Amino acid sequence: MLVKRKGITISRQIMDDQMLHPGATGELTGLLNDLVVAGKIISAEVNMAGLADILGQSGRTNIQGENVQKLDVFANQTIKRRMEQCGHVCVMTSEEDDDIIPVLDGYEGNYTIAFDPLDGSTNIDVNVSVGTIFSIHRRLGGTGQGSAADLLQRGSKQVAAGYIIYGSSTVMVYTTGHGVYGFTLDPSVGEFFLSHPNITIPEHSLYYSVNEAYANHWFDSTRRYVDFLKQADGGKGPYSLRYIGSLVSDFHRNLIKGGIFIYPETDSAPKGKLRLLYECNPIALLAEQAGGKATNGKTRILDIKPTSLHQRTPFYVGSKNMVAKAEAFLKICNT
Ligand code: AFP
């Protein structure tokens, strides 16, 4: 395996990844490089948000009298445009679109992409970090336009997944199944450079992330686990709560520092809130590749067979020991 040094460019890394797969055609490399371009475009727009008065509803005009879009609409269009003509994708699904999204005729490729163009977007106008999340599968077979079936594959079949977080700096974190790497965008030259080689998530930590406002609506098992986190836990605890309300930000922090992120089922939302295809699957693959764990409480996230594009699932992800402990609580309380 090639030793990665801080400072290599993301395109170099993507090409190195390709070399790990003898016989690779370069299609995935091309797709990822186009995603990088989309990330740079969205990053520039997010950074200009306050200045350009782009916040607010679609259809508003900015101070130059131009029609402006909400950033999530902008991000969605940017990714769709890059992907529909990159020549490597056969079908897409996005958090912003009800149905599958075709690619341009003549540009069909061998991969599918599911994405959340700007997750956490309700936080944009208060300068909270938001992110683009993506999940890539190889199509089931055939040629031409892909179908929903190509998208409804298990997370364990992902060939690449990651996110781009637009925060104090823009960082792209991704995996192609050979570890997790983070690249920070240097806006002065418009290039992502390796800043976080071979990320591993600490096996244990003292952070947990959950929206406790819903505690009265959780199942007993979840409530007991979170209560446990507030106790001493043999001298390890009490744990500290860190919740931003933007999955990419919460997960990114836990990936680097360790911790567990929980979005559980509630009595009114028995499947939770987060979406399997373009939120939980890609984050779960990153977590596992970094040595962590991801479950819905009963089943490994990556083993769930999706049945619909926008299906939701309860989500417990992060440091291996903490997720295992949560699972143990859920099993005991549910029996
Ligand atoms: P938005 O994209 O609508 O801001 O939702 C963000 C999100 O899907 C995810 O990023 C957060 O973890 C989660 O919702 C926060 O949900 P609660 O506000 O219910 O805690």
Short mmCIF file of C-alpha atoms and ligand atoms in Angstrom, two decimals:
data_model
loop_
_atom_site.label_atom_id
_atom_site.label_comp_id
_atom_site.label_asym_id
_atom_site.label_seq_id
_atom_site.Cartn_x
_atom_site.Cartn_y
_atom_site.Cartn_z
CA MET A 1 0.00 0.00 0.00
CA LEU A 2 1.24 3.51 -0.85
CA VAL A 3 2.25 5.66 2.11
CA LYS A 4 0.16 8.84 2.12
CA ARG A 5 1.84 12.09 3.01
CA LYS A 6 -0.03 15.18 4.05
CA GLY A 7 -0.18 17.62 1.19
CA ILE A 8 -0.87 15.31 -1.76
CA THR A 9 -3.77 16.49 -3.90
CA ILE A 10 -7.12 14.77 -3.92
CA SER A 11 -6.84 13.93 -7.61
CA ARG A 12 -3.54 12.12 -6.90
CA GLN A 13 -5.22 10.16 -4.12
CA ILE A 14 -8.19 9.23 -6.31
CA MET A 15 -5.79 7.94 -8.97
CA ASP A 16 -3.85 5.98 -6.33
CA ASP A 17 -7.15 4.42 -5.26
CA GLN A 18 -7.76 3.37 -8.84
CA MET A 19 -4.37 1.63 -8.93
CA LEU A 20 -5.54 -0.62 -6.08
CA HIS A 21 -8.08 -2.11 -8.50
CA PRO A 22 -6.28 -3.75 -11.42
CA GLY A 23 -8.51 -3.55 -14.47
CA ALA A 24 -10.27 -0.41 -13.28
CA THR A 25 -11.47 1.67 -16.22
CA GLY A 26 -11.05 5.09 -14.63
CA GLU A 27 -14.81 5.68 -14.55
CA LEU A 28 -15.00 5.96 -10.75
CA THR A 29 -11.96 8.21 -10.84
CA GLY A 30 -13.73 10.48 -13.33
CA LEU A 31 -16.92 10.52 -11.27
CA LEU A 32 -15.11 11.42 -8.05
CA ASN A 33 -13.14 14.14 -9.78
CA ASP A 34 -16.41 15.69 -11.03
CA LEU A 35 -17.81 15.51 -7.50
CA VAL A 36 -14.74 17.39 -6.29
CA VAL A 37 -15.53 20.13 -8.81
CA ALA A 38 -19.15 20.27 -7.58
CA GLY A 39 -17.83 20.57 -4.02
CA LYS A 40 -15.63 23.52 -4.97
CA ILE A 41 -18.52 25.31 -6.67
CA ILE A 42 -20.85 24.76 -3.70
CA SER A 43 -18.13 25.77 -1.25
CA ALA A 44 -17.62 29.08 -3.08
CA GLU A 45 -21.35 29.76 -3.00
CA VAL A 46 -21.72 28.82 0.68
CA ASN A 47 -18.83 31.13 1.57
CA MET A 48 -20.49 33.99 -0.31
CA ALA A 49 -23.88 33.36 1.29
CA GLY A 50 -23.86 36.27 3.72
CA LEU A 51 -22.26 38.68 1.28
CA ALA A 52 -24.41 37.93 -1.72
CA ASP A 53 -27.64 37.94 0.29
CA ILE A 54 -28.38 34.55 -1.14
CA LEU A 55 -30.14 33.38 1.99
CA GLY A 56 -33.87 33.01 2.10
CA GLN A 57 -36.48 31.81 -0.26
CA SER A 58 -36.01 30.82 -3.89
CA GLY A 59 -37.09 33.55 -6.24
CA ARG A 60 -35.76 36.43 -4.15
CA THR A 61 -33.50 38.97 -5.81
CA ASN A 62 -30.10 39.91 -4.45
CA ILE A 63 -28.65 43.42 -4.17
CA GLN A 64 -27.58 43.30 -7.82
CA GLY A 65 -31.18 42.64 -8.77
CA GLU A 66 -30.35 39.08 -9.84
CA ASN A 67 -32.63 36.18 -9.18
CA VAL A 68 -31.09 34.05 -6.42
CA GLN A 69 -31.72 30.54 -5.21
CA LYS A 70 -31.71 28.98 -1.83
CA LEU A 71 -28.39 27.29 -1.26
CA ASP A 72 -29.87 23.81 -1.05
CA VAL A 73 -31.53 24.32 -4.45
CA PHE A 74 -28.25 25.65 -5.83
CA ALA A 75 -26.28 22.70 -4.40
CA ASN A 76 -28.79 20.23 -5.81
CA GLN A 77 -28.62 21.71 -9.30
CA THR A 78 -24.84 21.90 -9.19
CA ILE A 79 -24.41 18.21 -8.38
CA LYS A 80 -27.07 17.12 -10.85
CA ARG A 81 -25.46 19.12 -13.65
CA ARG A 82 -21.98 17.75 -12.95
CA MET A 83 -23.22 14.18 -12.64
CA GLU A 84 -25.68 14.06 -15.54
CA GLN A 85 -22.94 14.86 -18.04
CA CYS A 86 -19.88 13.29 -16.43
CA GLY A 87 -20.44 10.10 -18.42
CA HIS A 88 -20.00 7.76 -15.46
CA VAL A 89 -23.44 7.77 -13.83
CA CYS A 90 -26.59 6.01 -15.06
CA VAL A 91 -29.13 7.27 -12.51
CA MET A 92 -29.25 9.49 -9.42
CA THR A 93 -31.40 10.20 -6.40
CA SER A 94 -31.32 13.32 -4.28
CA GLU A 95 -32.86 14.36 -1.00
CA GLU A 96 -34.40 17.27 -2.93
CA ASP A 97 -36.16 15.20 -5.63
CA ASP A 98 -39.04 12.79 -5.17
CA ASP A 99 -38.18 10.49 -8.07
CA ILE A 100 -35.05 9.06 -9.64
CA ILE A 101 -33.07 11.54 -11.72
CA PRO A 102 -31.99 10.44 -15.20
CA VAL A 103 -28.70 11.47 -16.81
CA LEU A 104 -28.32 13.04 -20.25
CA ASP A 105 -28.92 10.64 -23.13
CA GLY A 106 -25.64 9.37 -24.46
CA TYR A 107 -23.82 10.06 -21.18
CA GLU A 108 -24.92 6.95 -19.26
CA GLY A 109 -22.16 5.26 -17.25
CA ASN A 110 -21.76 2.34 -14.87
CA TYR A 111 -22.38 3.98 -11.48
CA THR A 112 -25.26 5.35 -9.44
CA ILE A 113 -25.12 8.22 -6.99
CA ALA A 114 -27.40 9.07 -4.08
CA PHE A 115 -26.78 12.42 -2.43
CA ASP A 116 -27.99 14.95 0.06
CA PRO A 117 -26.85 18.17 -1.61
CA LEU A 118 -26.79 20.36 1.50
CA ASP A 119 -27.53 18.52 4.69
CA GLY A 120 -28.26 20.69 7.71
CA SER A 121 -29.38 23.53 5.48
CA THR A 122 -31.82 24.90 8.05
CA ASN A 123 -28.68 26.02 9.91
CA ILE A 124 -27.08 28.02 7.10
CA ASP A 125 -28.29 31.43 8.12
CA VAL A 126 -26.63 31.07 11.53
CA ASN A 127 -23.22 30.11 10.11
CA VAL A 128 -23.36 26.49 11.25
CA SER A 129 -21.34 24.05 9.13
CA VAL A 130 -23.38 22.15 6.56
CA GLY A 131 -22.37 19.43 4.14
CA THR A 132 -22.91 17.43 0.97
CA ILE A 133 -23.18 13.66 1.53
CA PHE A 134 -22.80 11.11 -1.28
CA SER A 135 -23.05 7.36 -1.81
CA ILE A 136 -21.90 5.58 -4.97
CA HIS A 137 -22.78 2.09 -6.20
CA ARG A 138 -21.92 0.18 -9.33
CA ARG A 139 -25.08 -0.39 -11.40
CA LEU A 140 -26.61 -3.86 -11.27
CA GLY A 141 -26.01 -4.45 -14.95
CA GLY A 142 -27.11 -3.44 -18.39
CA THR A 143 -26.53 -0.23 -20.29
CA GLY A 144 -28.40 3.00 -20.90
CA GLN A 145 -30.42 4.80 -18.24
CA GLY A 146 -30.40 3.19 -14.81
CA SER A 147 -33.44 2.44 -12.68
CA ALA A 148 -34.53 2.68 -9.04
CA ALA A 149 -33.37 -0.93 -8.59
CA ASP A 150 -29.81 0.17 -9.34
CA LEU A 151 -30.08 2.67 -6.48
CA LEU A 152 -31.81 0.35 -4.01
CA GLN A 153 -28.73 -1.70 -3.17
CA ARG A 154 -27.40 -2.45 0.27
CA GLY A 155 -24.91 -0.01 1.79
CA SER A 156 -22.35 -2.81 1.96
CA LYS A 157 -22.22 -2.65 -1.84
CA GLN A 158 -21.12 0.99 -1.93
CA VAL A 159 -17.93 1.46 -3.91
CA ALA A 160 -17.34 4.95 -2.55
CA ALA A 161 -18.96 7.31 -0.08
CA GLY A 162 -18.16 10.53 1.69
CA TYR A 163 -19.07 14.08 2.48
CA ILE A 164 -17.87 17.60 1.92
CA ILE A 165 -18.22 19.78 4.99
CA TYR A 166 -18.45 23.53 4.48
CA GLY A 167 -17.16 24.89 7.77
CA SER A 168 -14.31 27.03 9.01
CA SER A 169 -12.60 25.34 6.09
CA THR A 170 -14.03 23.07 3.40
CA VAL A 171 -13.02 19.45 3.93
CA MET A 172 -13.82 16.44 1.77
CA VAL A 173 -13.79 13.12 3.60
CA TYR A 174 -14.23 9.97 1.54
CA THR A 175 -13.55 6.28 1.26
CA THR A 176 -13.36 3.84 -1.59
CA GLY A 177 -13.09 0.93 0.83
CA HIS A 178 -9.40 1.40 1.61
CA GLY A 179 -9.54 3.64 4.66
CA VAL A 180 -10.86 7.14 5.18
CA TYR A 181 -9.06 10.26 4.02
CA GLY A 182 -9.78 13.94 4.58
CA PHE A 183 -8.71 16.71 2.22
CA THR A 184 -8.86 20.41 3.03
CA LEU A 185 -9.60 22.93 0.30
CA ASP A 186 -7.03 25.67 -0.13
CA PRO A 187 -9.29 28.35 -1.63
CA SER A 188 -6.33 30.42 -2.80
CA VAL A 189 -5.38 27.78 -5.37
CA GLY A 190 -8.70 25.91 -5.60
CA GLU A 191 -7.23 22.52 -4.68
CA PHE A 192 -7.96 19.95 -1.97
CA PHE A 193 -4.82 18.76 -0.13
CA LEU A 194 -4.54 15.73 2.13
CA SER A 195 -4.90 16.96 5.71
CA HIS A 196 -6.28 13.88 7.50
CA PRO A 197 -4.54 10.69 6.29
CA ASN A 198 -6.03 7.34 7.22
CA ILE A 199 -8.57 8.59 9.75
CA THR A 200 -9.42 6.22 12.59
CA ILE A 201 -12.22 6.92 15.02
CA PRO A 202 -11.24 6.44 18.68
CA GLU A 203 -12.83 3.24 20.03
CA HIS A 204 -14.19 5.11 23.01
CA SER A 205 -14.82 8.73 23.83
CA LEU A 206 -16.75 10.92 26.21
CA TYR A 207 -19.05 12.61 23.70
CA TYR A 208 -22.59 11.79 22.67
CA SER A 209 -24.80 13.61 20.20
CA VAL A 210 -28.57 13.36 20.24
CA ASN A 211 -31.51 15.73 20.21
CA GLU A 212 -32.64 15.32 23.83
CA ALA A 213 -35.69 17.50 23.28
CA TYR A 214 -37.41 14.33 22.00
CA ALA A 215 -36.51 12.25 25.08
CA ASN A 216 -40.16 11.98 26.14
CA HIS A 217 -40.92 10.40 22.78
CA TRP A 218 -38.02 7.91 22.73
CA PHE A 219 -38.45 4.23 23.44
CA ASP A 220 -37.41 3.13 26.95
CA SER A 221 -34.27 1.46 25.60
CA THR A 222 -32.91 4.70 24.14
CA ARG A 223 -33.80 6.66 27.26
CA ARG A 224 -32.00 4.14 29.46
CA TYR A 225 -28.89 4.21 27.30
CA VAL A 226 -28.73 8.00 27.34
CA ASP A 227 -29.36 7.97 31.11
CA PHE A 228 -26.41 5.57 31.39
CA LEU A 229 -24.23 8.08 29.53
CA LYS A 230 -25.03 10.62 32.21
CA GLN A 231 -23.82 8.30 34.98
CA ALA A 232 -20.23 7.65 35.99
CA ASP A 233 -19.82 4.44 33.85
CA GLY A 234 -17.08 3.01 36.07
CA GLY A 235 -15.22 6.30 36.19
CA LYS A 236 -15.40 6.89 32.43
CA GLY A 237 -18.37 9.24 32.49
CA PRO A 238 -20.33 11.36 32.76
CA TYR A 239 -20.20 11.94 29.08
CA SER A 240 -20.54 15.35 27.44
CA LEU A 241 -23.35 16.23 25.08
CA ARG A 242 -22.40 17.81 21.75
CA TYR A 243 -25.29 18.32 19.32
CA ILE A 244 -25.25 20.73 16.41
CA GLY A 245 -28.28 19.46 14.48
CA SER A 246 -26.28 19.11 11.28
CA LEU A 247 -25.39 15.44 10.71
CA VAL A 248 -22.20 16.10 8.78
CA SER A 249 -20.90 18.47 11.47
CA ASP A 250 -21.86 16.17 14.33
CA PHE A 251 -20.39 13.12 12.63
CA HIS A 252 -17.22 14.91 11.51
CA ARG A 253 -16.48 15.96 15.08
CA ASN A 254 -17.13 12.44 16.37
CA LEU A 255 -15.03 10.90 13.59
CA ILE A 256 -12.03 12.94 14.66
CA LYS A 257 -12.57 13.07 18.44
CA GLY A 258 -14.65 9.94 18.98
CA GLY A 259 -18.23 9.72 20.21
CA ILE A 260 -21.64 8.39 19.33
CA PHE A 261 -24.29 10.11 17.21
CA ILE A 262 -27.85 8.95 17.75
CA TYR A 263 -31.01 9.73 15.82
CA PRO A 264 -33.40 7.20 17.29
CA GLU A 265 -36.93 6.14 16.56
CA THR A 266 -39.69 7.94 18.49
CA ASP A 267 -43.30 7.08 19.18
CA SER A 268 -44.41 9.45 16.42
CA ALA A 269 -41.54 8.57 14.02
CA PRO A 270 -40.87 4.82 14.42
CA LYS A 271 -38.28 4.92 11.64
CA GLY A 272 -36.49 8.00 12.95
CA LYS A 273 -35.76 10.94 10.66
CA LEU A 274 -32.58 10.27 8.75
CA ARG A 275 -32.59 8.75 5.27
CA LEU A 276 -30.88 5.45 4.58
CA LEU A 277 -29.64 5.96 1.04
CA TYR A 278 -27.91 9.33 1.19
CA GLU A 279 -27.38 9.99 4.90
CA CYS A 280 -26.97 6.79 6.91
CA ASN A 281 -25.35 4.45 4.35
CA PRO A 282 -22.47 6.75 3.38
CA ILE A 283 -21.84 7.84 6.97
CA ALA A 284 -21.98 4.18 8.09
CA LEU A 285 -19.40 3.14 5.49
CA LEU A 286 -17.08 5.94 6.60
CA ALA A 287 -17.56 4.94 10.24
CA GLU A 288 -16.75 1.28 9.56
CA GLN A 289 -13.79 2.12 7.37
CA ALA A 290 -12.46 4.28 10.20
CA GLY A 291 -12.88 1.40 12.68
CA GLY A 292 -16.25 2.49 14.05
CA LYS A 293 -19.72 0.98 13.93
CA ALA A 294 -23.21 1.87 12.66
CA THR A 295 -26.52 0.21 13.44
CA ASN A 296 -30.24 0.89 13.51
CA GLY A 297 -30.29 -0.79 16.93
CA LYS A 298 -30.98 -4.25 15.55
CA THR A 299 -29.23 -4.50 12.21
CA ARG A 300 -25.95 -3.23 10.82
CA ILE A 301 -26.89 -0.21 8.70
CA LEU A 302 -24.89 -1.51 5.71
CA ASP A 303 -26.89 -4.77 5.71
CA ILE A 304 -30.32 -3.15 5.37
CA LYS A 305 -31.92 -3.85 1.99
CA PRO A 306 -33.48 -0.57 0.88
CA THR A 307 -37.03 -0.69 -0.40
CA SER A 308 -37.60 2.95 -1.30
CA LEU A 309 -35.49 5.94 -2.26
CA HIS A 310 -36.30 8.11 0.72
CA GLN A 311 -36.63 5.43 3.37
CA ARG A 312 -35.71 6.41 6.91
CA THR A 313 -33.93 4.48 9.61
CA PRO A 314 -32.99 4.93 13.25
CA PHE A 315 -29.26 5.62 13.38
CA TYR A 316 -26.56 4.90 15.97
CA VAL A 317 -23.06 5.60 14.65
CA GLY A 318 -19.58 6.33 15.91
CA SER A 319 -16.95 4.87 18.22
CA LYS A 320 -17.09 1.07 18.16
CA ASN A 321 -17.35 0.46 21.90
CA MET A 322 -19.99 3.12 22.40
CA VAL A 323 -22.22 1.85 19.60
CA ALA A 324 -21.78 -1.73 20.88
CA LYS A 325 -22.86 -0.57 24.35
CA ALA A 326 -25.90 1.19 22.88
CA GLU A 327 -26.81 -2.00 21.01
CA ALA A 328 -26.55 -3.99 24.23
CA PHE A 329 -28.98 -1.60 25.94
CA LEU A 330 -31.39 -1.78 23.03
CA LYS A 331 -31.33 -5.59 23.05
CA ILE A 332 -31.85 -5.92 26.82
CA CYS A 333 -34.67 -3.39 26.91
CA ASN A 334 -36.38 -4.71 23.83
CA THR A 335 -36.58 -8.30 25.10
P1 AFP B 1 -32.03 19.91 7.64
O1 AFP B 1 -31.21 19.58 6.40
O2 AFP B 1 -33.48 20.10 7.36
O3 AFP B 1 -31.42 21.04 8.43
O4 AFP B 1 -31.99 18.58 8.58
C1 AFP B 1 -30.77 18.17 9.07
C2 AFP B 1 -30.85 16.74 9.50
O5 AFP B 1 -31.35 15.92 8.47
C3 AFP B 1 -29.49 16.22 9.97
O6 AFP B 1 -28.41 16.87 9.37
C4 AFP B 1 -29.52 16.46 11.46
O7 AFP B 1 -28.72 15.56 12.16
C5 AFP B 1 -30.98 16.30 11.81
O8 AFP B 1 -31.72 16.61 10.63
C6 AFP B 1 -31.40 17.21 12.91
O9 AFP B 1 -32.74 16.95 13.20
P2 AFP B 1 -33.44 17.55 14.54
O10 AFP B 1 -33.53 19.04 14.31
O11 AFP B 1 -34.75 16.86 14.60
O12 AFP B 1 -32.54 17.22 15.70
#
